[in-house]
Amino acid sequence: MRKEDCYFLGKITRRHGLAGNVILKLDTDQPELYNKLESIFVEINGLLVPFFIEKSSWSKLDALNLAFKNSSEAMVDQVLGKSVYLPLASLPKLSGKQFYYHEIIGFEILDQNDNNCGVIRSVNDQTAQVYFITNLDGKEVVIPMIKDWILEVDREERIIKMELPEGLIDVFLVPSKKDE
């Protein structure tokens, strides 16, 4: 399994108990989708290694207590602190205005008047307000991802149409008096 064919699910943070169990801290806003995991891929020395799950239970709202099949102390030591991935193919397909962040990289953003607002380079979800980072005419443009602003997601044309406040894009493109 290649890393580019997978998505990040979370991290194995610590041991749990004495039976070789570990805690998987999920990085998702829908942890309930992962209550019946059969296997995971753990990144060890740059490779994705499959681990099969014998038993799982919730430790907290966003953390699973996992018991691996054929677990050993050495195996548990090897996975502590490591990143966990699942295949992209395991994600349910989204439609309408819903999307996964990884799926929209490279999409063009158009405003309500069909003006180009850049091509999405990345999505920053590490702050309270999630935002798109686009590239427009060689300049970085930051556009808040506000659900009410999203008018349409066209997967075939790779376009997201948004209703943006007047002047938002100008903040990044028009030099201020101080810059002149």
PDB file of C-alpha atoms in Angstrom:
ATOM      1  CA  MET A   1       0.000   0.000   0.000  1.00  0.00           C
ATOM      2  CA  ARG A   2       1.361   3.396  -0.993  1.00  0.00           C
ATOM      3  CA  LYS A   3       0.958   6.418   1.266  1.00  0.00           C
ATOM      4  CA  GLU A   4      -0.504   8.516  -1.574  1.00  0.00           C
ATOM      5  CA  ASP A   5      -3.323   5.949  -1.869  1.00  0.00           C
ATOM      6  CA  CYS A   6      -4.239   6.446   1.785  1.00  0.00           C
ATOM      7  CA  TYR A   7      -5.486   9.095   4.173  1.00  0.00           C
ATOM      8  CA  PHE A   8      -4.281   9.923   7.666  1.00  0.00           C
ATOM      9  CA  LEU A   9      -6.567   8.486  10.349  1.00  0.00           C
ATOM     10  CA  GLY A  10      -4.702   9.296  13.547  1.00  0.00           C
ATOM     11  CA  LYS A  11      -1.808   8.336  15.814  1.00  0.00           C
ATOM     12  CA  ILE A  12      -1.131   5.512  18.206  1.00  0.00           C
ATOM     13  CA  THR A  13      -0.492   7.482  21.361  1.00  0.00           C
ATOM     14  CA  ARG A  14       0.162   4.971  24.141  1.00  0.00           C
ATOM     15  CA  ARG A  15      -0.268   1.512  25.589  1.00  0.00           C
ATOM     16  CA  HIS A  16      -3.491   0.529  27.317  1.00  0.00           C
ATOM     17  CA  GLY A  17      -3.337  -2.050  30.066  1.00  0.00           C
ATOM     18  CA  LEU A  18      -1.030  -5.038  30.196  1.00  0.00           C
ATOM     19  CA  ALA A  19      -2.539  -7.162  27.415  1.00  0.00           C
ATOM     20  CA  GLY A  20      -0.735  -5.430  24.526  1.00  0.00           C
ATOM     21  CA  ASN A  21      -3.525  -2.995  23.679  1.00  0.00           C
ATOM     22  CA  VAL A  22      -2.865   0.491  22.309  1.00  0.00           C
ATOM     23  CA  ILE A  23      -4.817   3.744  22.070  1.00  0.00           C
ATOM     24  CA  LEU A  24      -5.455   5.135  18.581  1.00  0.00           C
ATOM     25  CA  LYS A  25      -6.254   8.872  18.749  1.00  0.00           C
ATOM     26  CA  LEU A  26      -8.456   9.586  15.725  1.00  0.00           C
ATOM     27  CA  ASP A  27      -8.061  12.762  13.666  1.00  0.00           C
ATOM     28  CA  THR A  28     -11.600  13.006  12.359  1.00  0.00           C
ATOM     29  CA  ASP A  29     -14.836  14.830  13.024  1.00  0.00           C
ATOM     30  CA  GLN A  30     -16.789  11.588  12.499  1.00  0.00           C
ATOM     31  CA  PRO A  31     -15.176   9.009  14.812  1.00  0.00           C
ATOM     32  CA  GLU A  32     -18.306   6.828  14.720  1.00  0.00           C
ATOM     33  CA  LEU A  33     -17.362   5.747  11.183  1.00  0.00           C
ATOM     34  CA  TYR A  34     -14.419   3.806  12.611  1.00  0.00           C
ATOM     35  CA  ASN A  35     -16.026   1.617  15.273  1.00  0.00           C
ATOM     36  CA  LYS A  36     -15.720  -1.560  13.176  1.00  0.00           C
ATOM     37  CA  LEU A  37     -12.141  -1.383  11.882  1.00  0.00           C
ATOM     38  CA  GLU A  38     -10.731  -4.698  10.719  1.00  0.00           C
ATOM     39  CA  SER A  39      -7.245  -3.470   9.882  1.00  0.00           C
ATOM     40  CA  ILE A  40      -5.089  -0.357   9.743  1.00  0.00           C
ATOM     41  CA  PHE A  41      -1.821   0.659   8.142  1.00  0.00           C
ATOM     42  CA  VAL A  42       0.886   1.943  10.488  1.00  0.00           C
ATOM     43  CA  GLU A  43       3.774   3.966   9.092  1.00  0.00           C
ATOM     44  CA  ILE A  44       6.999   2.331  10.260  1.00  0.00           C
ATOM     45  CA  ASN A  45      10.318   3.533   8.810  1.00  0.00           C
ATOM     46  CA  GLY A  46       8.512   5.159   5.865  1.00  0.00           C
ATOM     47  CA  LEU A  47       6.536   2.028   4.945  1.00  0.00           C
ATOM     48  CA  LEU A  48       2.852   1.320   5.553  1.00  0.00           C
ATOM     49  CA  VAL A  49       2.607  -1.942   7.478  1.00  0.00           C
ATOM     50  CA  PRO A  50      -0.803  -3.656   7.842  1.00  0.00           C
ATOM     51  CA  PHE A  51      -2.016  -4.561  11.335  1.00  0.00           C
ATOM     52  CA  PHE A  52      -5.127  -6.667  11.844  1.00  0.00           C
ATOM     53  CA  ILE A  53      -7.463  -5.816  14.678  1.00  0.00           C
ATOM     54  CA  GLU A  54      -8.783  -8.513  16.942  1.00  0.00           C
ATOM     55  CA  LYS A  55     -10.865  -6.284  19.180  1.00  0.00           C
ATOM     56  CA  SER A  56     -11.645  -2.588  19.535  1.00  0.00           C
ATOM     57  CA  SER A  57     -13.589  -0.439  21.987  1.00  0.00           C
ATOM     58  CA  TRP A  58     -13.977   3.257  22.634  1.00  0.00           C
ATOM     59  CA  SER A  59     -11.588   4.773  25.136  1.00  0.00           C
ATOM     60  CA  LYS A  60     -12.911   8.323  24.666  1.00  0.00           C
ATOM     61  CA  LEU A  61     -15.074  10.017  22.054  1.00  0.00           C
ATOM     62  CA  ASP A  62     -12.148  10.237  19.612  1.00  0.00           C
ATOM     63  CA  ALA A  63      -9.878   7.404  20.789  1.00  0.00           C
ATOM     64  CA  LEU A  64     -10.051   3.670  20.192  1.00  0.00           C
ATOM     65  CA  ASN A  65      -8.570   0.958  22.402  1.00  0.00           C
ATOM     66  CA  LEU A  66      -7.174  -1.602  19.924  1.00  0.00           C
ATOM     67  CA  ALA A  67      -6.034  -5.179  20.393  1.00  0.00           C
ATOM     68  CA  PHE A  68      -4.046  -6.520  17.432  1.00  0.00           C
ATOM     69  CA  LYS A  69      -4.123 -10.129  16.260  1.00  0.00           C
ATOM     70  CA  ASN A  70      -0.941 -12.015  17.196  1.00  0.00           C
ATOM     71  CA  SER A  71       0.226  -9.053  19.295  1.00  0.00           C
ATOM     72  CA  SER A  72       3.603  -9.074  21.066  1.00  0.00           C
ATOM     73  CA  GLU A  73       5.476  -6.594  23.261  1.00  0.00           C
ATOM     74  CA  ALA A  74       7.916  -5.924  20.405  1.00  0.00           C
ATOM     75  CA  MET A  75       5.024  -5.201  18.033  1.00  0.00           C
ATOM     76  CA  VAL A  76       3.444  -2.759  20.485  1.00  0.00           C
ATOM     77  CA  ASP A  77       6.801  -1.018  21.036  1.00  0.00           C
ATOM     78  CA  GLN A  78       7.152  -0.627  17.269  1.00  0.00           C
ATOM     79  CA  VAL A  79       3.799   1.138  16.756  1.00  0.00           C
ATOM     80  CA  LEU A  80       3.856   3.591  19.690  1.00  0.00           C
ATOM     81  CA  GLY A  81       3.783   7.207  18.477  1.00  0.00           C
ATOM     82  CA  LYS A  82       3.281   6.160  14.847  1.00  0.00           C
ATOM     83  CA  SER A  83       0.834   7.538  12.279  1.00  0.00           C
ATOM     84  CA  VAL A  84      -2.086   5.381  11.140  1.00  0.00           C
ATOM     85  CA  TYR A  85      -3.594   5.355   7.643  1.00  0.00           C
ATOM     86  CA  LEU A  86      -6.517   3.794   5.788  1.00  0.00           C
ATOM     87  CA  PRO A  87      -6.987   3.363   2.014  1.00  0.00           C
ATOM     88  CA  LEU A  88      -8.721   6.232   0.201  1.00  0.00           C
ATOM     89  CA  ALA A  89     -10.973   3.618  -1.392  1.00  0.00           C
ATOM     90  CA  SER A  90     -12.504   2.928   2.037  1.00  0.00           C
ATOM     91  CA  LEU A  91     -13.962   6.452   2.280  1.00  0.00           C
ATOM     92  CA  PRO A  92     -17.633   6.777   1.415  1.00  0.00           C
ATOM     93  CA  LYS A  93     -18.247   8.852  -1.724  1.00  0.00           C
ATOM     94  CA  LEU A  94     -19.476  12.365  -1.011  1.00  0.00           C
ATOM     95  CA  SER A  95     -21.773  14.327  -3.257  1.00  0.00           C
ATOM     96  CA  GLY A  96     -23.260  17.782  -3.555  1.00  0.00           C
ATOM     97  CA  LYS A  97     -21.364  20.464  -1.648  1.00  0.00           C
ATOM     98  CA  GLN A  98     -19.640  17.959   0.657  1.00  0.00           C
ATOM     99  CA  PHE A  99     -16.011  17.033  -0.008  1.00  0.00           C
ATOM    100  CA  TYR A 100     -12.876  15.636   1.566  1.00  0.00           C
ATOM    101  CA  TYR A 101     -10.007  18.085   1.889  1.00  0.00           C
ATOM    102  CA  HIS A 102      -7.588  15.828  -0.003  1.00  0.00           C
ATOM    103  CA  GLU A 103     -10.009  15.474  -2.932  1.00  0.00           C
ATOM    104  CA  ILE A 104     -10.199  19.205  -3.741  1.00  0.00           C
ATOM    105  CA  ILE A 105      -6.470  19.925  -4.002  1.00  0.00           C
ATOM    106  CA  GLY A 106      -6.026  21.324  -7.514  1.00  0.00           C
ATOM    107  CA  PHE A 107      -9.632  22.542  -7.788  1.00  0.00           C
ATOM    108  CA  GLU A 108     -10.136  26.085  -9.070  1.00  0.00           C
ATOM    109  CA  ILE A 109     -12.180  28.492  -6.951  1.00  0.00           C
ATOM    110  CA  LEU A 110     -14.531  30.842  -8.796  1.00  0.00           C
ATOM    111  CA  ASP A 111     -16.517  33.627  -7.178  1.00  0.00           C
ATOM    112  CA  GLN A 112     -20.224  34.232  -7.804  1.00  0.00           C
ATOM    113  CA  ASN A 113     -19.306  36.251 -10.952  1.00  0.00           C
ATOM    114  CA  ASP A 114     -17.108  33.427 -12.324  1.00  0.00           C
ATOM    115  CA  ASN A 115     -13.884  35.329 -11.543  1.00  0.00           C
ATOM    116  CA  ASN A 116     -10.887  33.085 -10.897  1.00  0.00           C
ATOM    117  CA  CYS A 117      -9.828  33.133  -7.221  1.00  0.00           C
ATOM    118  CA  GLY A 118      -6.971  30.665  -7.573  1.00  0.00           C
ATOM    119  CA  VAL A 119      -6.221  26.955  -7.555  1.00  0.00           C
ATOM    120  CA  ILE A 120      -6.366  25.205  -4.184  1.00  0.00           C
ATOM    121  CA  ARG A 121      -2.852  24.252  -3.056  1.00  0.00           C
ATOM    122  CA  SER A 122      -3.831  23.092   0.435  1.00  0.00           C
ATOM    123  CA  VAL A 123      -6.455  23.278   3.161  1.00  0.00           C
ATOM    124  CA  ASN A 124      -5.489  24.511   6.619  1.00  0.00           C
ATOM    125  CA  ASP A 125      -7.636  22.828   9.262  1.00  0.00           C
ATOM    126  CA  GLN A 126      -5.238  23.469  12.160  1.00  0.00           C
ATOM    127  CA  THR A 127      -6.969  26.702  13.193  1.00  0.00           C
ATOM    128  CA  ALA A 128     -10.450  27.502  14.484  1.00  0.00           C
ATOM    129  CA  GLN A 129     -11.410  28.689  10.992  1.00  0.00           C
ATOM    130  CA  VAL A 130     -10.613  26.220   8.214  1.00  0.00           C
ATOM    131  CA  TYR A 131      -9.389  27.926   5.036  1.00  0.00           C
ATOM    132  CA  PHE A 132      -8.293  27.215   1.492  1.00  0.00           C
ATOM    133  CA  ILE A 133      -4.811  28.304   0.446  1.00  0.00           C
ATOM    134  CA  THR A 134      -4.828  29.080  -3.263  1.00  0.00           C
ATOM    135  CA  ASN A 135      -2.326  30.281  -5.804  1.00  0.00           C
ATOM    136  CA  LEU A 136      -3.546  33.156  -7.983  1.00  0.00           C
ATOM    137  CA  ASP A 137      -1.146  34.802 -10.414  1.00  0.00           C
ATOM    138  CA  GLY A 138       1.818  33.614  -8.336  1.00  0.00           C
ATOM    139  CA  LYS A 139       0.415  35.035  -5.091  1.00  0.00           C
ATOM    140  CA  GLU A 140      -0.893  33.133  -2.097  1.00  0.00           C
ATOM    141  CA  VAL A 141      -4.573  33.808  -1.388  1.00  0.00           C
ATOM    142  CA  VAL A 142      -6.339  32.647   1.778  1.00  0.00           C
ATOM    143  CA  ILE A 143     -10.081  32.009   1.504  1.00  0.00           C
ATOM    144  CA  PRO A 144     -12.115  31.027   4.585  1.00  0.00           C
ATOM    145  CA  MET A 145     -14.024  27.798   4.066  1.00  0.00           C
ATOM    146  CA  ILE A 146     -17.461  28.861   5.218  1.00  0.00           C
ATOM    147  CA  LYS A 147     -20.164  26.375   4.244  1.00  0.00           C
ATOM    148  CA  ASP A 148     -22.717  29.094   3.489  1.00  0.00           C
ATOM    149  CA  TRP A 149     -20.272  30.664   1.007  1.00  0.00           C
ATOM    150  CA  ILE A 150     -19.962  27.457  -1.044  1.00  0.00           C
ATOM    151  CA  LEU A 151     -22.473  27.578  -3.880  1.00  0.00           C
ATOM    152  CA  GLU A 152     -21.423  24.537  -5.922  1.00  0.00           C
ATOM    153  CA  VAL A 153     -18.796  21.795  -6.103  1.00  0.00           C
ATOM    154  CA  ASP A 154     -18.254  20.525  -9.657  1.00  0.00           C
ATOM    155  CA  ARG A 155     -16.078  17.415  -9.419  1.00  0.00           C
ATOM    156  CA  GLU A 156     -15.967  16.853 -13.187  1.00  0.00           C
ATOM    157  CA  GLU A 157     -14.731  20.372 -13.974  1.00  0.00           C
ATOM    158  CA  ARG A 158     -12.712  20.514 -10.695  1.00  0.00           C
ATOM    159  CA  ILE A 159     -14.310  23.820  -9.676  1.00  0.00           C
ATOM    160  CA  ILE A 160     -15.704  25.171  -6.414  1.00  0.00           C
ATOM    161  CA  LYS A 161     -17.992  28.161  -6.873  1.00  0.00           C
ATOM    162  CA  MET A 162     -18.219  30.460  -3.847  1.00  0.00           C
ATOM    163  CA  GLU A 163     -20.053  33.629  -2.854  1.00  0.00           C
ATOM    164  CA  LEU A 164     -17.179  35.743  -1.566  1.00  0.00           C
ATOM    165  CA  PRO A 165     -17.367  39.133   0.126  1.00  0.00           C
ATOM    166  CA  GLU A 166     -16.461  42.061  -2.086  1.00  0.00           C
ATOM    167  CA  GLY A 167     -12.777  42.939  -1.805  1.00  0.00           C
ATOM    168  CA  LEU A 168     -11.616  39.681  -0.192  1.00  0.00           C
ATOM    169  CA  ILE A 169      -9.350  38.671  -3.087  1.00  0.00           C
ATOM    170  CA  ASP A 170      -8.103  42.271  -3.489  1.00  0.00           C
ATOM    171  CA  VAL A 171      -6.610  42.081   0.006  1.00  0.00           C
ATOM    172  CA  PHE A 172      -4.043  39.643  -1.396  1.00  0.00           C
ATOM    173  CA  LEU A 173      -3.545  41.115  -4.876  1.00  0.00           C
ATOM    174  CA  VAL A 174      -3.766  44.909  -4.590  1.00  0.00           C
ATOM    175  CA  PRO A 175      -0.726  46.500  -2.925  1.00  0.00           C
ATOM    176  CA  SER A 176      -1.544  48.707   0.047  1.00  0.00           C
ATOM    177  CA  LYS A 177      -0.426  52.344   0.211  1.00  0.00           C
ATOM    178  CA  LYS A 178       2.168  51.301   2.796  1.00  0.00           C
ATOM    179  CA  ASP A 179       3.707  48.815   0.295  1.00  0.00           C
ATOM    180  CA  GLU A 180       4.143  51.441  -2.431  1.00  0.00           C
TER     181      GLU A 180
END
